[in-house]
PDB file of C-alpha atoms in Angstrom:
ATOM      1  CA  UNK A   7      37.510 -35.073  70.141  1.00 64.00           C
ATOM      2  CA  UNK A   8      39.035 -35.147  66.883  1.00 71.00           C
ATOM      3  CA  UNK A   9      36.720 -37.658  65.197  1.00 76.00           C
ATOM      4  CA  UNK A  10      34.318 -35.425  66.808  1.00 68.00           C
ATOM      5  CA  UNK A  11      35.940 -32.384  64.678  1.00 69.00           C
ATOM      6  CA  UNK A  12      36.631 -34.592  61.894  1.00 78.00           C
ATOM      7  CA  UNK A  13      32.623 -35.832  61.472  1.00 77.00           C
ATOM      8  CA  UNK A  14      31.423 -32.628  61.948  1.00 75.00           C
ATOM      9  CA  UNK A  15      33.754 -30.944  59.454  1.00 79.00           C
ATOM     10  CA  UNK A  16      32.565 -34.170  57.090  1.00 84.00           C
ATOM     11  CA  UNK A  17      28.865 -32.296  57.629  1.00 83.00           C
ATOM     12  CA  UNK A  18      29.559 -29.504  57.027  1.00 78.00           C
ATOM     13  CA  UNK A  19      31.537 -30.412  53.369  1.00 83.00           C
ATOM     14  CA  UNK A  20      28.459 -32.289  53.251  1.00 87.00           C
ATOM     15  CA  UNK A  21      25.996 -29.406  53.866  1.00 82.00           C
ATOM     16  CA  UNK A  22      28.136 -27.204  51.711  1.00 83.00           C
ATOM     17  CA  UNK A  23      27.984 -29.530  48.469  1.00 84.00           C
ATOM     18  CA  UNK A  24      24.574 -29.899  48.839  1.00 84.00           C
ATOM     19  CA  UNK A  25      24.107 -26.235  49.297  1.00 84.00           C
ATOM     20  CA  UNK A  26      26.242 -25.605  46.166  1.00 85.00           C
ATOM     21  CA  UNK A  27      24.175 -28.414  44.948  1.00 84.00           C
ATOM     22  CA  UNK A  28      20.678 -26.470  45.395  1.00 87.00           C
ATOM     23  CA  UNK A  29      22.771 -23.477  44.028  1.00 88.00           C
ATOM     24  CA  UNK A  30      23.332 -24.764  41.060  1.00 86.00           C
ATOM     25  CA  UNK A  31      20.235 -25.632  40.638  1.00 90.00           C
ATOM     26  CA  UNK A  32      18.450 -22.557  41.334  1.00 90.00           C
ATOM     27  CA  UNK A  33      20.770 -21.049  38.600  1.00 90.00           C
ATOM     28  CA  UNK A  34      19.733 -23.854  36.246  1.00 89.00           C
ATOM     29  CA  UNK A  35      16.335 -22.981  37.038  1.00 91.00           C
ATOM     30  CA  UNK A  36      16.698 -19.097  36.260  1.00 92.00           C
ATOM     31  CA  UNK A  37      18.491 -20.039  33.185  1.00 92.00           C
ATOM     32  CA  UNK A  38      15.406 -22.002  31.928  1.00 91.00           C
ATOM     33  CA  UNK A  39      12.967 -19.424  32.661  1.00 93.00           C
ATOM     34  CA  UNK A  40      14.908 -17.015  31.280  1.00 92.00           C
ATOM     35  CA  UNK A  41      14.645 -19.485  28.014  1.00 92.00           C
ATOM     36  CA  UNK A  42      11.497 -20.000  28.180  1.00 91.00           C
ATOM     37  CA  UNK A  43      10.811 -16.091  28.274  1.00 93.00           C
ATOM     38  CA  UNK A  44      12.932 -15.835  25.337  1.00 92.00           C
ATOM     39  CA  UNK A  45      10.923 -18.608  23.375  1.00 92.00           C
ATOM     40  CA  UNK A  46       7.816 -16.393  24.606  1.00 91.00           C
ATOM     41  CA  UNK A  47       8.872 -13.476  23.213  1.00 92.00           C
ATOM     42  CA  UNK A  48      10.182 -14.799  19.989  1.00 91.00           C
ATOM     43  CA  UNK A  49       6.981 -16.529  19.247  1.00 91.00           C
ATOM     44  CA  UNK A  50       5.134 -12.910  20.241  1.00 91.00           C
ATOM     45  CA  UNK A  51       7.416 -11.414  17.439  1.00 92.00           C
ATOM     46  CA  UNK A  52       6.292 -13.510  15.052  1.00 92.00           C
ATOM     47  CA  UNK A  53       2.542 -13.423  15.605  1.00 92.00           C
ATOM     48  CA  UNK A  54       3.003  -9.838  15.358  1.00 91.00           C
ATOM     49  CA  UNK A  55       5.276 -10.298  11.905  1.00 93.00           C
ATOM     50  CA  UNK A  56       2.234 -12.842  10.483  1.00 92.00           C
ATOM     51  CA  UNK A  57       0.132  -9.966  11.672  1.00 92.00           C
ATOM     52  CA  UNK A  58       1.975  -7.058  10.060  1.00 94.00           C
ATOM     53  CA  UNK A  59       2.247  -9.209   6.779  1.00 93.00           C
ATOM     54  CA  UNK A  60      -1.426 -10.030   6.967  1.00 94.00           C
ATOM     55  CA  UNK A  61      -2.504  -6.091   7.496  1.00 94.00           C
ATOM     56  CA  UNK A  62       0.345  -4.920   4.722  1.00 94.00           C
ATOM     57  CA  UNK A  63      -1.652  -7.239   2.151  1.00 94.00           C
ATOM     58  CA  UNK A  64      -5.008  -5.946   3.313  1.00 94.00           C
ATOM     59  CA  UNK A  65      -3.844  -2.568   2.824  1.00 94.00           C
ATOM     60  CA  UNK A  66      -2.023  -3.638  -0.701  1.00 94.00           C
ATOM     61  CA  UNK A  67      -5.617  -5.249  -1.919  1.00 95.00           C
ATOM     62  CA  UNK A  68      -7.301  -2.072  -0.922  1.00 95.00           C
ATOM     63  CA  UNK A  69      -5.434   0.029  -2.589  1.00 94.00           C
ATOM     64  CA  UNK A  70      -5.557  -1.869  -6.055  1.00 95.00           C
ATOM     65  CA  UNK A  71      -9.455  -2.101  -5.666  1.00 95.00           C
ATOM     66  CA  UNK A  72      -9.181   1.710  -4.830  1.00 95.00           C
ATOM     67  CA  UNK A  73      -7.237   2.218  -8.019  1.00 95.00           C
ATOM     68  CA  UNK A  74      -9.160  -0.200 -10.020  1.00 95.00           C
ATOM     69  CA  UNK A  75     -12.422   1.954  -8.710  1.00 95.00           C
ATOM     70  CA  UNK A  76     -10.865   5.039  -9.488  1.00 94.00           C
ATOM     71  CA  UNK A  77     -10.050   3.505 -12.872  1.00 95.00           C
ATOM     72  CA  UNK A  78     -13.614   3.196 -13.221  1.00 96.00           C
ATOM     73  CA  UNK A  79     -14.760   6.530 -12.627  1.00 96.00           C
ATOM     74  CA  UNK A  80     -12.720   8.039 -14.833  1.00 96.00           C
ATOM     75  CA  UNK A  81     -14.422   5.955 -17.454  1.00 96.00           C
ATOM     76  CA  UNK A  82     -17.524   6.789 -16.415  1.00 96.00           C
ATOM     77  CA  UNK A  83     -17.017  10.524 -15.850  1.00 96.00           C
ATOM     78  CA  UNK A  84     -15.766  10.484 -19.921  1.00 96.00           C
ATOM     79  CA  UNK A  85     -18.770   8.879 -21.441  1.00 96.00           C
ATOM     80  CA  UNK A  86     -20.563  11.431 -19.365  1.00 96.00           C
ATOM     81  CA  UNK A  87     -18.762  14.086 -20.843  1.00 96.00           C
ATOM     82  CA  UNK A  88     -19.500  12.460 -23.730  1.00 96.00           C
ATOM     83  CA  UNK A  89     -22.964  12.197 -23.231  1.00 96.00           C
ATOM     84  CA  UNK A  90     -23.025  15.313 -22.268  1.00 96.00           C
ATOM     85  CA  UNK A  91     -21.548  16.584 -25.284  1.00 95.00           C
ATOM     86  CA  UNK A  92     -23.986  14.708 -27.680  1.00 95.00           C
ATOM     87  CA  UNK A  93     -26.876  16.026 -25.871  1.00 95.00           C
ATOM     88  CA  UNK A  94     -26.169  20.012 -25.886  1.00 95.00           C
ATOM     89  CA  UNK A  95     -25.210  19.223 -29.370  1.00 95.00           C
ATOM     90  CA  UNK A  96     -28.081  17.956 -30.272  1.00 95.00           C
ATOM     91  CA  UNK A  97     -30.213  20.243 -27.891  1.00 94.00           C
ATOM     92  CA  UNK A  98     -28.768  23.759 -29.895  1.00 92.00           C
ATOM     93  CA  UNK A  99     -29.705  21.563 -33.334  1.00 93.00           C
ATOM     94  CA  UNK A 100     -33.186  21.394 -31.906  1.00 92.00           C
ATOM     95  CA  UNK A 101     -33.102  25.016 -30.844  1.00 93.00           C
ATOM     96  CA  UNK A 102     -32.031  26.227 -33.862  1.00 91.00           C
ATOM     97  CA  UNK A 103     -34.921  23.616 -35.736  1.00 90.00           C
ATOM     98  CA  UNK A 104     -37.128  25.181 -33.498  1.00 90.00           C
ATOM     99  CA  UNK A 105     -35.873  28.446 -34.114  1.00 90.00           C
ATOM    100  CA  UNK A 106     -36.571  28.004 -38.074  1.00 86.00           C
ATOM    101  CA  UNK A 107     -39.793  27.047 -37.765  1.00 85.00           C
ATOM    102  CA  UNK A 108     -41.221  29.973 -35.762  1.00 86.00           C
ATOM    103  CA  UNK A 109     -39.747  31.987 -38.617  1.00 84.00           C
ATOM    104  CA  UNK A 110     -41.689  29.865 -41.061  1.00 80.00           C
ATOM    105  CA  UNK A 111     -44.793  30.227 -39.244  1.00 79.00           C
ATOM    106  CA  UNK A 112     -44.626  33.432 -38.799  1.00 78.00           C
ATOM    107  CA  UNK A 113     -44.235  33.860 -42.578  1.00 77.00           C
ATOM    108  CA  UNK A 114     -46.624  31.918 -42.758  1.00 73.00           C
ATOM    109  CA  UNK A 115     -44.903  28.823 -44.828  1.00 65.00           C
ATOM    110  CA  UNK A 116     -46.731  26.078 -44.600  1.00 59.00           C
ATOM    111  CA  UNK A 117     -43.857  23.120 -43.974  1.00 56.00           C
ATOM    112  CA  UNK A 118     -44.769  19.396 -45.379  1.00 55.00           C
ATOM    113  CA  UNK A 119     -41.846  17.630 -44.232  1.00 55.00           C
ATOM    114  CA  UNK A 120     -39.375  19.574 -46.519  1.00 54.00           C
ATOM    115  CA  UNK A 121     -36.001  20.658 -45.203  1.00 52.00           C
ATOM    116  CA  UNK A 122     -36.963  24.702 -44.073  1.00 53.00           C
ATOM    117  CA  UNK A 123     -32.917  25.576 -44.340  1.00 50.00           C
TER     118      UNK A 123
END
């Protein structure tokens, strides 16, 4: 009876370390999914960093062609003063050309390319 107690406490140390044994490695297990999750999620961080960086310098080029546009218009919108200028400039010289020589054909001054002023 006692080698009968004694083998069957043997089994069950047995079945105990080997149940420890699958423990442990369930644990080990969890541990390297939880790892592997980690590695996941670190490698999701920086795709979204490359990302972020790559939108940021999207938005940075934009804005300098923006600016460099703007830039632009400015120039343009000044030479069209400019123009602008010029022309009603020269438009009241023409009027006031214009104006001259009704009054020298009404007094009936006969103009050969002389100045009328």
């Amino acid at each position: 009876m006692c080698n009968l107690v004694s083998g069957l406490n043997m089994q069950l140390a047995t079945f105990e370390k080997e149940d420890r044994a699958r423990e442990g490695e369930r644990e080990s297990e969890r541990q390297l999914e939880k790892c592997r999750e980690r590695a996941r999620a670190n490698e999701y961080a920086e795709e979204l960093t490359a990302k972020e960086k790559m939108i940021i310098q999207s938005q940075d080029t934009a804005r300098v062609a923006l600016q460099n546009k703007d830039e632009e218009l400015q120039k343009v919108r000044f030479w069209l003063a400019q123009l602008q200028k010029a022309f009603n400039e020269k438009k009241d010289e023409n009027e006031a050309l214009l104006q001259k020589m009704k009054l020298a054909d009404e007094a009936g001054w006969i103009i050969l390319g002389e100045d009328i002023g």
